[in-house]
Amino acid sequence: MKERKPHKIIDSHQHFWRYTPQTHGWISDELSVIRRDFLPDELESCFKENDVFGCIAVQADQTLEENEFLLDLANKHKFIKGVIGWVDFQNDRVEEDIYHFSEIELMKGFRHIVQGEADVKFLLRPGFLEGIKLLEKYDFVYEILVFPHQLQMVYEFVKMFPNVQFVLDHIAKPYIKEGYIEGWATMIKALGNFDNLSCKISGMVTEADYSNWSPEQIKPYIDVVLESFGPNRILYGSDWPVCLVAASYTEVLHLGKTMVHQLSPSEQDAFFYKNAKRIYNIN
């Protein structure tokens, strides 16, 4: 199958960090290949090799200092087109923090690592919801990082905020390695009915078998996403450097191209570039 080269590519999901065992305790022995620093010069080399125009840098540490770290990198490296950071939505001073970042063009939105919360109803906590209300006022995106068992709460959560732009990270991390699809697919189809929710086609190789994944194993999940969200609410993301435990950057990009080959040229351009440009308001 011959790949079509997209007009431009924005990688909507990648990370930078200076590795420390304390901050990055989630990097287990199984993920040891990413127990080191990952900074812009290395990613820029990957982008040049693969004709990638730019990226959105996404938080990996839940601190305000992480925001400043990523924004500083974005100011120094023009291929970083925006930052998804973190604020404590349950903090009494959250509006001060959001207002501060609203003055910074490169800050595009926020997320919380909800997948790591033991409280399955974390997204519906009254204090958290009060903070989320501010996103419409300041025109920020909110990214949703969850596991499949949390998707029912995502449905209730998104339904409350029809005027907030939401993005679902990593197609909600379905259990690709185990082959479970039906329960996840039911919720993805339901979530696709929300016009203000888009979905990142990212993170798939690390939900499959790291050593033995194949496009054929992943395709049924992508087909559900394409059917549920359509070509104007999907985004390409590499999840670099996390993806490196299972695949090179080039392999991840090739997988993305393979998964959307049936779309028209204009729909592929939407997936790889135009949707991210619109959602993150990239000039």
Coordinates of C-alpha atoms in Angstrom, one line a residue, residues 54-248:
G54 CA 5.5 21.0 14.6
C55 CA 4.0 19.6 17.8
I56 CA 2.1 20.1 20.9
A57 CA 4.1 19.4 24.1
V58 CA 2.0 17.7 26.8
Q59 CA 2.6 17.7 30.5
A60 CA 3.9 14.6 32.2
D61 CA 4.3 16.0 35.7
Q62 CA 1.5 17.6 37.6
T63 CA 3.1 20.8 38.8
L64 CA 3.0 24.5 37.8
E65 CA 6.8 24.2 37.4
E66 CA 6.2 21.7 34.6
N67 CA 4.2 24.4 32.7
E68 CA 7.1 26.8 32.9
F69 CA 9.6 24.2 31.8
L70 CA 7.5 23.3 28.7
L71 CA 6.8 27.0 27.9
D72 CA 10.5 27.8 28.1
L73 CA 11.3 25.0 25.7
A74 CA 8.5 26.2 23.3
N75 CA 9.9 29.8 23.4
K76 CA 13.3 28.4 22.4
H77 CA 12.2 25.9 19.8
K78 CA 9.7 27.2 17.2
F79 CA 8.6 23.8 16.1
I80 CA 6.8 23.5 19.5
K81 CA 3.5 25.1 18.5
G82 CA 1.8 24.9 21.9
V83 CA 1.7 23.4 25.4
I84 CA -0.9 21.4 27.3
G85 CA -0.1 22.0 30.9
W86 CA -1.6 21.4 34.3
V87 CA -3.3 23.3 37.0
D88 CA -5.0 22.1 40.2
F89 CA -8.7 22.6 39.3
Q90 CA -9.7 21.9 42.9
N91 CA -7.5 24.7 44.3
D92 CA -9.2 28.0 45.5
R93 CA -6.7 30.0 43.4
V94 CA -7.2 28.1 40.2
E95 CA -8.7 31.1 38.4
E96 CA -5.5 33.1 39.2
D97 CA -3.4 30.3 37.6
I98 CA -5.6 30.0 34.6
Y99 CA -5.7 33.8 34.1
H100 CA -1.9 33.9 34.3
F101 CA -1.6 31.3 31.5
S102 CA -4.3 32.9 29.4
E103 CA -1.8 35.7 28.9
I104 CA 0.6 33.3 27.2
E105 CA -0.2 32.4 23.6
L106 CA 1.7 29.2 23.6
M107 CA -0.4 27.7 26.5
K108 CA -3.3 25.9 24.7
G109 CA -4.9 24.0 27.6
F110 CA -4.6 21.6 30.5
R111 CA -5.1 18.1 31.6
H112 CA -5.0 16.0 34.7
I113 CA -3.7 12.4 34.9
V114 CA -7.1 11.0 35.7
Q115 CA -6.0 7.5 34.8
G116 CA -3.9 7.5 37.9
E117 CA -6.7 8.5 40.3
A118 CA -8.2 5.7 42.5
D119 CA -11.5 7.6 42.7
V120 CA -13.4 6.4 39.6
K121 CA -15.6 9.5 39.9
F122 CA -12.7 12.0 40.1
L123 CA -13.9 13.9 37.1
L124 CA -17.2 14.5 38.8
R125 CA -15.9 15.9 42.0
P126 CA -17.7 19.2 42.7
G127 CA -14.5 21.2 43.2
F128 CA -13.0 19.8 40.0
L129 CA -16.1 20.7 38.1
E130 CA -16.0 24.3 39.4
G131 CA -12.5 24.6 38.1
I132 CA -13.4 23.2 34.7
K133 CA -16.1 25.8 34.3
L134 CA -13.4 28.4 33.9
L135 CA -12.1 26.9 30.7
E136 CA -14.9 28.3 28.6
K137 CA -14.3 31.8 30.0
Y138 CA -10.6 31.7 29.1
D139 CA -10.9 29.7 25.9
F140 CA -8.7 26.7 26.9
V141 CA -8.8 23.1 25.7
Y142 CA -9.1 20.3 28.3
E143 CA -7.5 17.0 27.5
I144 CA -8.9 13.8 29.0
L145 CA -6.5 11.0 30.0
V146 CA -8.4 7.9 31.2
F147 CA -8.6 4.2 31.1
P148 CA -11.6 2.5 29.5
H149 CA -13.3 1.7 32.9
Q150 CA -13.5 5.5 33.4
L151 CA -15.3 6.3 30.2
Q152 CA -18.8 6.3 31.8
M153 CA -17.7 9.2 33.9
V154 CA -16.2 10.9 30.9
Y155 CA -19.6 10.8 29.2
E156 CA -21.2 12.5 32.2
F157 CA -18.4 15.0 32.5
V158 CA -18.4 16.1 28.8
K159 CA -22.2 16.4 28.8
M160 CA -22.0 19.1 31.5
F161 CA -19.8 21.5 29.4
P162 CA -21.1 21.8 25.8
N163 CA -19.0 24.9 25.2
V164 CA -15.6 23.6 26.3
Q165 CA -13.3 22.0 23.7
F166 CA -12.3 18.5 24.9
V167 CA -9.7 16.1 23.5
L168 CA -9.6 12.5 24.4
D169 CA -6.0 11.3 24.7
H170 CA -4.8 7.9 23.3
I171 CA -8.3 6.7 22.2
A172 CA -8.8 6.1 25.9
K173 CA -6.2 3.4 26.1
P174 CA -8.2 0.3 25.1
Y175 CA -7.0 -3.1 26.0
I176 CA -5.4 -3.9 22.6
K177 CA -2.9 -6.5 23.9
E178 CA -5.8 -8.6 25.4
G179 CA -8.1 -8.0 22.4
Y180 CA -11.0 -6.5 24.5
I181 CA -13.0 -4.1 22.4
E182 CA -16.8 -4.3 22.8
G183 CA -17.2 -2.4 26.1
W184 CA -14.7 0.3 25.1
A185 CA -16.3 0.6 21.6
T186 CA -19.8 1.1 23.1
M187 CA -18.6 4.1 25.1
I188 CA -16.4 5.5 22.2
K189 CA -19.5 5.5 20.0
A190 CA -21.5 7.3 22.6
L191 CA -18.8 9.9 23.2
G192 CA -18.6 10.5 19.5
N193 CA -22.0 12.2 19.7
F194 CA -20.5 15.2 21.5
D195 CA -19.5 17.7 18.8
N196 CA -17.1 19.4 21.3
L197 CA -15.0 16.3 21.8
S198 CA -12.2 15.2 19.5
C199 CA -9.9 12.2 19.8
K200 CA -6.2 11.7 19.5
I201 CA -5.2 8.6 17.5
S202 CA -2.1 8.1 19.6
G203 CA -0.6 5.8 22.2
M204 CA -1.7 2.6 20.5
V205 CA 1.5 0.7 20.2
T206 CA 2.0 0.8 24.0
E207 CA -1.5 -0.6 24.6
A208 CA -0.7 -3.5 22.4
D209 CA 2.1 -6.1 22.9
Y210 CA 5.3 -4.0 22.9
S211 CA 7.3 -6.7 21.1
N212 CA 4.6 -8.2 18.8
W213 CA 2.1 -5.5 17.9
S214 CA 0.9 -5.3 14.3
P215 CA -1.3 -2.9 12.3
E216 CA -3.9 -5.7 11.9
Q217 CA -4.2 -5.9 15.7
I218 CA -4.7 -2.2 16.1
K219 CA -7.0 -1.5 13.0
P220 CA -10.3 -2.6 14.6
Y221 CA -9.9 0.1 17.3
I222 CA -9.1 2.8 14.8
D223 CA -12.1 1.9 12.7
V224 CA -14.3 2.5 15.8
V225 CA -12.7 5.9 16.3
L226 CA -13.1 6.9 12.7
E227 CA -16.7 5.8 12.6
S228 CA -17.5 7.6 15.9
F229 CA -15.6 10.9 15.5
G230 CA -15.3 11.4 11.8
P231 CA -12.4 13.0 9.9
N232 CA -12.8 16.5 11.4
R233 CA -12.4 15.4 15.1
I234 CA -9.4 13.1 15.0
L235 CA -5.7 14.1 15.5
Y236 CA -2.4 12.4 14.9
G237 CA -0.2 12.0 17.9
S238 CA 3.0 10.0 18.4
D239 CA 3.2 9.9 22.2
W240 CA 7.0 10.3 21.8
P241 CA 9.1 9.3 23.8
V242 CA 6.7 6.8 25.5
C243 CA 6.2 5.2 22.1
L244 CA 9.8 4.2 22.0
V245 CA 9.2 1.2 24.3
A246 CA 7.4 -0.4 21.3
A247 CA 8.3 1.5 18.1
S248 CA 10.5 4.2 16.6

